[in-house]
């Protein structure tokens, strides 16, 4: 009568959503100011002024049938050219509009890319900790996810584990830096080593292995941190980008896929991307938000607020005795649970009205994710609760 697989996906809310819903109920019971909700990755810093100014200007000046009409299925040519020009200026690359496919955010970019690459029997390597929807998108595209944990010491790649996990059926690997859920930025050294590893595996198996770089947090880095642009280091790289986090536009659904010529000399993968977009119904990303993009390239929301939030929490966690992964980007902290069962730790945290997400669904048990894209003032008010939680485990 209906798909049991889809039913299971729909009927089972994600752990993050469940905690968020609990938070809403709890706020109604005891007052919003008494609940410290660190569950969702919904940017709290408003979009930069150029976003609303440009939307108003577009609404006032653009011909309505163009503003609200369909663009080409792959996205507007001028918009794609503007993105190519921006990346070329920023990274010294030489892309053209023809290498870009506009999408409704990173979720669409990833779903389309997985489906475009997938052939019977393919595997896709997911590096834990990872964004849980990867495995949903991969399975739905017919790929078998192979989870490989990063090193616990610094959450960089574990090459022994990668060596063990790889076989000739691996078609792709997903890299996400800065990372959700850990906030860790992969070092250039690790990435170069991964590129060399993949080159060697391609030679060994005699077929391309694609490096899919999921980059919604590329611009959200603090201090002097660089996020290498991977197409420069590995030919078979495909970039899945989104403006959801950098411009605080998650509800407006805009992003793109970059299929560089170097990854796709014959243009067949790009055509498969067009086909996957068509099959999934992801043609013509929202027009108004496509036309917004050229004015916003290189701009971000005020990320100094996230940096302040991170610093406040890190300072407190160091004093409280919690252990946290080195957080250079995104707006997440990955805190080691003081007891082996992270879900039990989250339940305990609830007693202090702290809403944290256990890391099991990120493929890396024993941690909790703290999403700090929240009001700084809520973080300040939450610090005594974190202190009391640490005391309850004898950490301080
Ligand atoms: N990839 C990662 C790592 C994410 O954290 C998210 C959203 O939180 C997505 C992809 C999906 O992004 P979008 O909202 O642009 O679809």
Short mmCIF file of C-alpha atoms and ligand atoms in Angstrom, two decimals:
data_model
loop_
_atom_site.label_atom_id
_atom_site.label_comp_id
_atom_site.label_asym_id
_atom_site.label_seq_id
_atom_site.Cartn_x
_atom_site.Cartn_y
_atom_site.Cartn_z
CA UNK A 1 0.00 0.00 0.00
CA UNK A 2 2.89 2.34 0.71
CA UNK A 3 6.65 2.22 1.11
CA UNK A 4 7.59 0.77 4.49
CA UNK A 5 11.03 2.28 4.11
CA UNK A 6 9.64 5.80 3.61
CA UNK A 7 7.11 5.23 6.39
CA UNK A 8 9.94 4.38 8.78
CA UNK A 9 11.78 7.56 7.83
CA UNK A 10 8.69 9.72 8.24
CA UNK A 11 7.41 8.10 11.42
CA UNK A 12 10.71 8.26 13.26
CA UNK A 13 11.65 11.87 13.99
CA UNK A 14 15.37 12.62 14.21
CA UNK A 15 16.82 12.70 17.72
CA UNK A 16 17.56 16.40 17.24
CA UNK A 17 13.93 17.18 16.37
CA UNK A 18 12.71 15.13 19.33
CA UNK A 19 14.85 17.14 21.75
CA UNK A 20 13.76 20.39 20.11
CA UNK A 21 10.09 19.39 20.54
CA UNK A 22 10.72 18.46 24.18
CA UNK A 23 12.29 21.92 24.60
CA UNK A 24 9.17 23.62 23.27
CA UNK A 25 6.97 21.75 25.78
CA UNK A 26 9.36 22.43 28.63
CA UNK A 27 9.48 26.16 27.80
CA UNK A 28 5.67 26.26 27.94
CA UNK A 29 5.80 24.59 31.39
CA UNK A 30 8.56 26.57 33.12
CA UNK A 31 9.13 29.65 30.94
CA UNK A 32 11.40 30.00 27.90
CA UNK A 33 14.03 31.86 29.93
CA UNK A 34 14.57 28.79 32.12
CA UNK A 35 15.36 26.30 29.34
CA UNK A 36 18.79 26.23 27.67
CA UNK A 37 18.21 24.75 24.25
CA UNK A 38 21.40 23.82 22.37
CA UNK A 39 19.74 21.31 20.05
CA UNK A 40 19.20 22.86 16.61
CA UNK A 41 21.64 24.25 14.02
CA UNK A 42 19.34 27.11 13.07
CA UNK A 43 21.48 30.28 12.67
CA UNK A 44 20.55 32.90 15.28
CA UNK A 45 22.55 35.76 13.77
CA UNK A 46 20.46 37.67 11.21
CA UNK A 47 21.37 37.65 7.53
CA UNK A 48 23.72 40.51 6.56
CA UNK A 49 21.88 43.71 5.47
CA UNK A 50 22.75 43.12 1.80
CA UNK A 51 20.33 40.18 1.79
CA UNK A 52 17.14 42.09 2.57
CA UNK A 53 18.29 45.17 0.63
CA UNK A 54 18.85 43.06 -2.48
CA UNK A 55 15.56 41.18 -2.09
CA UNK A 56 13.70 44.52 -1.86
CA UNK A 57 15.57 45.87 -4.87
CA UNK A 58 14.85 42.74 -6.89
CA UNK A 59 11.15 42.91 -5.97
CA UNK A 60 11.00 46.58 -6.93
CA UNK A 61 12.94 46.42 -10.16
CA UNK A 62 12.88 42.98 -11.70
CA UNK A 63 10.30 42.01 -14.24
CA UNK A 64 7.81 39.86 -12.22
CA UNK A 65 7.66 37.00 -14.71
CA UNK A 66 11.42 36.71 -14.43
CA UNK A 67 11.57 37.22 -10.65
CA UNK A 68 8.92 34.61 -9.92
CA UNK A 69 9.25 32.53 -13.08
CA UNK A 70 11.21 29.36 -13.78
CA UNK A 71 14.88 29.74 -14.56
CA UNK A 72 16.62 27.03 -16.60
CA UNK A 73 16.44 23.71 -14.76
CA UNK A 74 20.16 24.04 -13.95
CA UNK A 75 19.82 27.62 -12.70
CA UNK A 76 20.19 31.07 -14.22
CA UNK A 77 23.25 31.45 -16.47
CA UNK A 78 24.21 34.89 -15.05
CA UNK A 79 23.98 33.62 -11.47
CA UNK A 80 26.12 30.58 -12.23
CA UNK A 81 28.68 32.79 -14.01
CA UNK A 82 28.80 35.15 -11.00
CA UNK A 83 29.56 32.20 -8.70
CA UNK A 84 32.26 30.92 -11.08
CA UNK A 85 33.86 34.40 -11.24
CA UNK A 86 33.78 34.73 -7.45
CA UNK A 87 35.42 31.35 -6.85
CA UNK A 88 38.02 32.03 -9.55
CA UNK A 89 38.92 35.38 -7.91
CA UNK A 90 39.03 33.82 -4.44
CA UNK A 91 40.78 30.53 -5.13
CA UNK A 92 42.67 31.13 -8.39
CA UNK A 93 40.55 28.51 -10.20
CA UNK A 94 39.16 28.69 -13.76
CA UNK A 95 35.55 27.54 -13.55
CA UNK A 96 32.80 28.48 -15.99
CA UNK A 97 29.02 28.74 -15.51
CA UNK A 98 28.62 25.36 -17.22
CA UNK A 99 30.14 23.56 -14.22
CA UNK A 100 27.46 24.72 -11.74
CA UNK A 101 23.98 23.39 -10.96
CA UNK A 102 21.82 25.56 -8.66
CA UNK A 103 19.98 23.69 -5.89
CA UNK A 104 17.59 24.13 -2.99
CA UNK A 105 20.40 23.98 -0.37
CA UNK A 106 23.02 21.41 0.57
CA UNK A 107 20.48 18.67 1.25
CA UNK A 108 19.43 18.86 -2.40
CA UNK A 109 23.06 19.19 -3.56
CA UNK A 110 23.99 15.99 -1.72
CA UNK A 111 20.88 13.99 -2.71
CA UNK A 112 21.37 14.90 -6.37
CA UNK A 113 25.11 14.16 -6.34
CA UNK A 114 24.70 10.78 -4.64
CA UNK A 115 21.97 9.77 -7.08
CA UNK A 116 23.97 11.01 -10.07
CA UNK A 117 26.97 8.86 -9.13
CA UNK A 118 25.18 5.76 -7.87
CA UNK A 119 25.41 2.48 -9.75
CA UNK A 120 24.39 -0.98 -8.54
CA UNK A 121 26.65 -2.21 -5.73
CA UNK A 122 28.31 1.17 -5.02
CA UNK A 123 29.49 2.12 -1.56
CA UNK A 124 30.00 5.59 -0.14
CA UNK A 125 32.37 6.30 2.74
CA UNK A 126 31.03 8.54 5.52
CA UNK A 127 33.57 9.88 8.00
CA UNK A 128 32.19 9.84 11.53
CA UNK A 129 31.14 12.01 13.17
CA UNK A 130 28.86 13.04 10.27
CA UNK A 131 25.59 14.85 9.51
CA UNK A 132 23.01 12.03 10.00
CA UNK A 133 21.08 12.78 6.82
CA UNK A 134 24.04 11.56 4.72
CA UNK A 135 23.08 7.96 5.30
CA UNK A 136 19.41 8.69 4.47
CA UNK A 137 20.41 10.37 1.18
CA UNK A 138 22.95 7.63 0.35
CA UNK A 139 20.55 4.74 0.97
CA UNK A 140 17.81 6.51 -0.93
CA UNK A 141 20.21 6.88 -3.89
CA UNK A 142 20.99 3.15 -3.72
CA UNK A 143 24.47 3.49 -2.22
CA UNK A 144 25.65 1.51 0.77
CA UNK A 145 27.08 3.80 3.47
CA UNK A 146 30.38 2.63 4.97
CA UNK A 147 31.08 4.46 8.22
CA UNK A 148 34.73 5.16 9.06
CA UNK A 149 35.44 6.83 12.37
CA UNK A 150 37.94 9.67 12.59
CA UNK A 151 40.72 9.51 15.19
CA UNK A 152 39.31 10.20 18.63
CA UNK A 153 42.37 12.29 19.62
CA UNK A 154 41.78 15.12 17.11
CA UNK A 155 38.93 14.00 14.80
CA UNK A 156 41.25 14.05 11.76
CA UNK A 157 41.27 11.05 9.34
CA UNK A 158 42.27 7.60 10.57
CA UNK A 159 44.13 6.20 7.55
CA UNK A 160 44.38 2.69 8.97
CA UNK A 161 40.61 2.59 9.35
CA UNK A 162 40.18 4.03 5.83
CA UNK A 163 42.51 1.41 4.39
CA UNK A 164 40.47 -1.31 6.04
CA UNK A 165 37.13 0.09 4.86
CA UNK A 166 38.05 0.64 1.21
CA UNK A 167 37.39 -1.90 -1.52
CA UNK A 168 36.76 -1.66 -5.25
CA UNK A 169 33.05 -0.88 -4.72
CA UNK A 170 33.75 2.47 -3.04
CA UNK A 171 32.58 5.14 -5.48
CA UNK A 172 32.78 8.21 -3.25
CA UNK A 173 33.74 9.66 0.10
CA UNK A 174 32.12 12.65 1.82
CA UNK A 175 34.20 15.28 3.57
CA UNK A 176 32.59 18.01 5.69
CA UNK A 177 34.87 20.71 7.05
CA UNK A 178 34.14 22.71 9.18
CA UNK A 179 32.25 19.77 10.56
CA UNK A 180 28.75 19.25 11.85
CA UNK A 181 28.62 17.99 14.65
CA UNK A 182 32.17 18.59 15.92
CA UNK A 183 33.14 22.08 14.70
CA UNK A 184 36.52 20.59 13.77
CA UNK A 185 38.29 21.95 10.66
CA UNK A 186 40.29 19.33 8.77
CA UNK A 187 43.93 20.33 8.46
CA UNK A 188 45.51 20.91 5.06
CA UNK A 189 48.01 18.21 5.91
CA UNK A 190 45.24 15.63 6.56
CA UNK A 191 43.39 16.62 3.41
CA UNK A 192 46.49 16.36 1.23
CA UNK A 193 47.16 12.94 2.69
CA UNK A 194 43.56 11.93 1.92
CA UNK A 195 43.94 13.14 -1.69
CA UNK A 196 47.11 11.04 -2.07
CA UNK A 197 45.32 8.06 -0.52
CA UNK A 198 42.41 8.42 -2.98
CA UNK A 199 44.79 8.78 -5.96
CA UNK A 200 46.42 5.52 -4.90
CA UNK A 201 43.04 3.78 -4.54
CA UNK A 202 41.91 5.02 -7.96
CA UNK A 203 45.08 3.58 -9.50
CA UNK A 204 44.63 0.31 -7.60
CA UNK A 205 40.97 -0.19 -8.59
CA UNK A 206 41.14 1.41 -12.03
CA UNK A 207 38.11 3.69 -11.64
CA UNK A 208 37.42 7.19 -10.32
CA UNK A 209 36.66 7.71 -6.64
CA UNK A 210 34.83 10.98 -6.01
CA UNK A 211 35.59 13.28 -3.11
CA UNK A 212 32.31 15.02 -2.28
CA UNK A 213 33.02 18.14 -0.29
CA UNK A 214 29.96 19.24 1.69
CA UNK A 215 30.62 22.88 2.49
CA UNK A 216 27.74 24.71 4.19
CA UNK A 217 30.10 25.97 6.90
CA UNK A 218 33.09 26.95 4.70
CA UNK A 219 33.04 30.62 5.78
CA UNK A 220 32.29 29.95 9.46
CA UNK A 221 35.83 29.73 10.81
CA UNK A 222 37.37 31.65 13.70
CA UNK A 223 40.84 33.17 13.92
CA UNK A 224 43.49 32.39 11.39
CA UNK A 225 42.04 29.12 10.12
CA UNK A 226 42.11 28.23 6.39
CA UNK A 227 39.71 25.79 4.74
CA UNK A 228 41.52 24.40 1.66
CA UNK A 229 39.55 24.44 -1.62
CA UNK A 230 39.68 20.78 -2.54
CA UNK A 231 39.25 20.96 -6.32
CA UNK A 232 42.81 22.35 -6.35
CA UNK A 233 44.24 19.22 -4.76
CA UNK A 234 42.18 16.32 -6.12
CA UNK A 235 40.77 16.03 -9.64
CA UNK A 236 37.66 14.02 -8.86
CA UNK A 237 36.23 16.54 -6.36
CA UNK A 238 32.58 17.59 -6.47
CA UNK A 239 31.54 20.50 -4.23
CA UNK A 240 28.11 20.60 -2.56
CA UNK A 241 27.58 24.14 -1.30
CA UNK A 242 24.80 25.96 0.52
CA UNK A 243 24.16 29.56 1.58
CA UNK A 244 22.00 28.35 4.50
CA UNK A 245 24.57 28.93 7.24
CA UNK A 246 26.97 31.56 5.85
CA UNK A 247 24.12 33.96 5.07
CA UNK A 248 21.65 32.67 7.73
CA UNK A 249 19.12 31.67 5.06
CA UNK A 250 18.30 28.03 5.91
CA UNK A 251 14.60 28.43 5.16
CA UNK A 252 15.13 30.01 1.79
CA UNK A 253 16.78 26.90 0.32
CA UNK A 254 19.60 27.97 -1.96
CA UNK A 255 22.91 26.34 -2.83
CA UNK A 256 24.75 24.73 -5.74
CA UNK A 257 26.72 21.75 -6.98
CA UNK A 258 30.08 22.36 -8.63
CA UNK A 259 31.13 19.58 -11.02
CA UNK A 260 34.54 20.76 -12.22
CA UNK A 261 35.68 19.86 -15.74
CA UNK A 262 38.67 18.12 -14.17
CA UNK A 263 36.29 15.72 -12.41
CA UNK A 264 34.19 15.30 -15.52
CA UNK A 265 36.13 15.86 -18.76
CA UNK A 266 33.35 14.46 -20.98
CA UNK A 267 30.53 16.33 -19.22
CA UNK A 268 28.67 13.07 -18.54
CA UNK A 269 28.62 13.49 -14.76
CA UNK A 270 27.13 16.95 -15.12
CA UNK A 271 24.45 15.43 -17.35
CA UNK A 272 23.84 12.75 -14.66
CA UNK A 273 23.48 15.58 -12.12
CA UNK A 274 20.87 17.18 -14.40
CA UNK A 275 19.14 13.80 -14.66
CA UNK A 276 19.20 13.22 -10.89
CA UNK A 277 17.85 16.75 -10.31
CA UNK A 278 15.06 15.92 -12.74
CA UNK A 279 14.33 12.51 -11.21
CA UNK A 280 14.20 13.94 -7.68
CA UNK A 281 12.13 16.96 -8.75
CA UNK A 282 14.90 19.41 -7.83
CA UNK A 283 14.84 21.48 -11.01
CA UNK A 284 15.01 25.28 -10.94
CA UNK A 285 16.15 26.30 -7.45
CA UNK A 286 14.04 29.19 -5.99
CA UNK A 287 14.41 32.01 -8.55
CA UNK A 288 14.32 35.00 -6.18
CA UNK A 289 17.10 33.46 -4.09
CA UNK A 290 19.16 32.57 -7.14
CA UNK A 291 19.02 36.23 -8.22
CA UNK A 292 20.02 37.27 -4.69
CA UNK A 293 23.25 35.28 -4.81
CA UNK A 294 25.50 37.52 -6.99
CA UNK A 295 25.16 40.46 -4.55
CA UNK A 296 26.02 38.27 -1.54
CA UNK A 297 29.05 36.29 -2.69
CA UNK A 298 31.85 36.67 -0.15
CA UNK A 299 29.50 38.10 2.49
CA UNK A 300 28.55 36.40 5.74
CA UNK A 301 26.36 37.03 8.76
CA UNK A 302 28.24 38.59 11.69
CA UNK A 303 30.24 35.55 12.71
CA UNK A 304 31.97 37.42 15.53
CA UNK A 305 28.83 36.61 17.56
CA UNK A 306 29.37 32.87 17.06
CA UNK A 307 33.01 33.31 17.96
CA UNK A 308 32.03 35.07 21.20
CA UNK A 309 29.57 32.24 21.98
CA UNK A 310 32.22 29.62 21.32
CA UNK A 311 34.77 31.41 23.48
CA UNK A 312 32.32 31.82 26.37
CA UNK A 313 31.44 28.12 26.33
CA UNK A 314 35.03 26.93 25.87
CA UNK A 315 36.24 29.02 28.78
CA UNK A 316 33.47 27.65 30.99
CA UNK A 317 33.98 24.03 29.86
CA UNK A 318 37.71 24.21 30.57
CA UNK A 319 36.97 25.48 34.08
CA UNK A 320 34.22 22.90 34.60
CA UNK A 321 36.49 20.01 33.60
CA UNK A 322 34.63 18.96 30.43
CA UNK A 323 36.67 17.67 27.50
CA UNK A 324 35.87 19.20 24.10
CA UNK A 325 37.13 18.62 20.52
CA UNK A 326 39.18 21.56 19.13
CA UNK A 327 36.44 23.80 17.72
CA UNK A 328 37.72 26.01 14.91
CA UNK A 329 34.55 26.41 12.86
CA UNK A 330 30.82 25.94 12.23
CA UNK A 331 28.74 26.62 15.36
CA UNK A 332 28.99 23.32 17.17
CA UNK A 333 30.97 21.98 20.11
CA UNK A 334 31.53 18.26 20.57
CA UNK A 335 31.81 17.52 24.24
CA UNK A 336 32.92 14.14 25.57
CA UNK A 337 30.23 12.58 27.74
CA UNK A 338 31.55 11.96 31.28
CA UNK A 339 29.71 8.61 31.21
CA UNK A 340 29.93 6.10 28.32
CA UNK A 341 26.25 6.43 27.40
CA UNK A 342 25.80 9.90 25.89
CA UNK A 343 21.99 9.52 25.86
CA UNK A 344 22.06 8.99 29.64
CA UNK A 345 24.26 12.08 29.99
CA UNK A 346 21.72 14.09 27.94
CA UNK A 347 18.93 12.87 30.22
CA UNK A 348 20.95 14.02 33.22
CA UNK A 349 21.58 17.38 31.52
CA UNK A 350 17.80 17.80 31.17
CA UNK A 351 17.57 17.87 34.96
CA UNK A 352 19.54 21.12 34.72
CA UNK A 353 17.32 22.29 31.81
CA UNK A 354 20.22 21.86 29.36
CA UNK A 355 19.14 20.39 26.01
CA UNK A 356 22.06 18.64 24.30
CA UNK A 357 22.14 16.09 21.45
CA UNK A 358 23.75 12.66 22.00
CA UNK A 359 26.27 11.77 19.29
CA UNK A 360 25.09 8.24 18.46
CA UNK A 361 23.19 9.35 15.35
CA UNK A 362 26.37 11.11 14.15
CA UNK A 363 28.09 7.69 14.05
CA UNK A 364 30.40 8.53 16.95
CA UNK A 365 28.99 7.46 20.34
CA UNK A 366 30.12 8.88 23.67
CA UNK A 367 29.80 12.61 22.91
CA UNK A 368 27.15 15.32 22.82
CA UNK A 369 26.69 18.09 20.27
CA UNK A 370 26.16 21.61 21.55
CA UNK A 371 24.81 23.95 18.92
CA UNK A 372 25.87 27.47 19.92
CA UNK A 373 24.08 29.48 17.21
CA UNK A 374 21.88 30.82 20.01
CA UNK A 375 21.59 34.15 21.84
CA UNK A 376 24.81 35.02 23.73
CA UNK A 377 22.68 36.03 26.68
CA UNK A 378 21.17 32.52 26.89
CA UNK A 379 24.69 31.07 26.93
CA UNK A 380 25.64 33.40 29.79
CA UNK A 381 22.58 32.32 31.76
CA UNK A 382 23.27 28.63 31.05
CA UNK A 383 26.80 28.58 32.52
CA UNK A 384 25.76 27.87 36.14
CA UNK A 385 23.70 24.92 34.86
CA UNK A 386 26.75 23.50 33.03
CA UNK A 387 28.79 24.01 36.22
CA UNK A 388 26.17 22.13 38.28
CA UNK A 389 26.10 19.33 35.67
CA UNK A 390 29.90 19.02 35.83
CA UNK A 391 29.74 18.98 39.65
CA UNK A 392 27.16 16.20 39.55
CA UNK A 393 29.86 14.07 37.80
CA UNK A 394 32.60 15.24 40.15
CA UNK A 395 34.46 17.01 37.30
CA UNK A 396 35.01 20.18 39.32
N1 LIG B 1 25.35 19.26 5.42
C1 LIG B 1 25.60 19.57 6.70
C2 LIG B 1 26.90 19.16 7.27
C3 LIG B 1 24.66 20.26 7.47
O1 LIG B 1 24.94 20.54 8.75
C4 LIG B 1 23.43 20.62 6.89
C5 LIG B 1 22.39 21.30 7.68
O2 LIG B 1 22.46 21.46 8.87
C6 LIG B 1 23.20 20.28 5.55
C7 LIG B 1 24.18 19.61 4.85
C8 LIG B 1 21.93 20.66 4.87
O3 LIG B 1 21.99 22.02 4.58
P1 LIG B 1 20.80 22.81 3.87
O4 LIG B 1 19.96 23.40 4.93
O5 LIG B 1 21.48 23.85 3.04
O6 LIG B 1 20.07 21.83 3.03
#
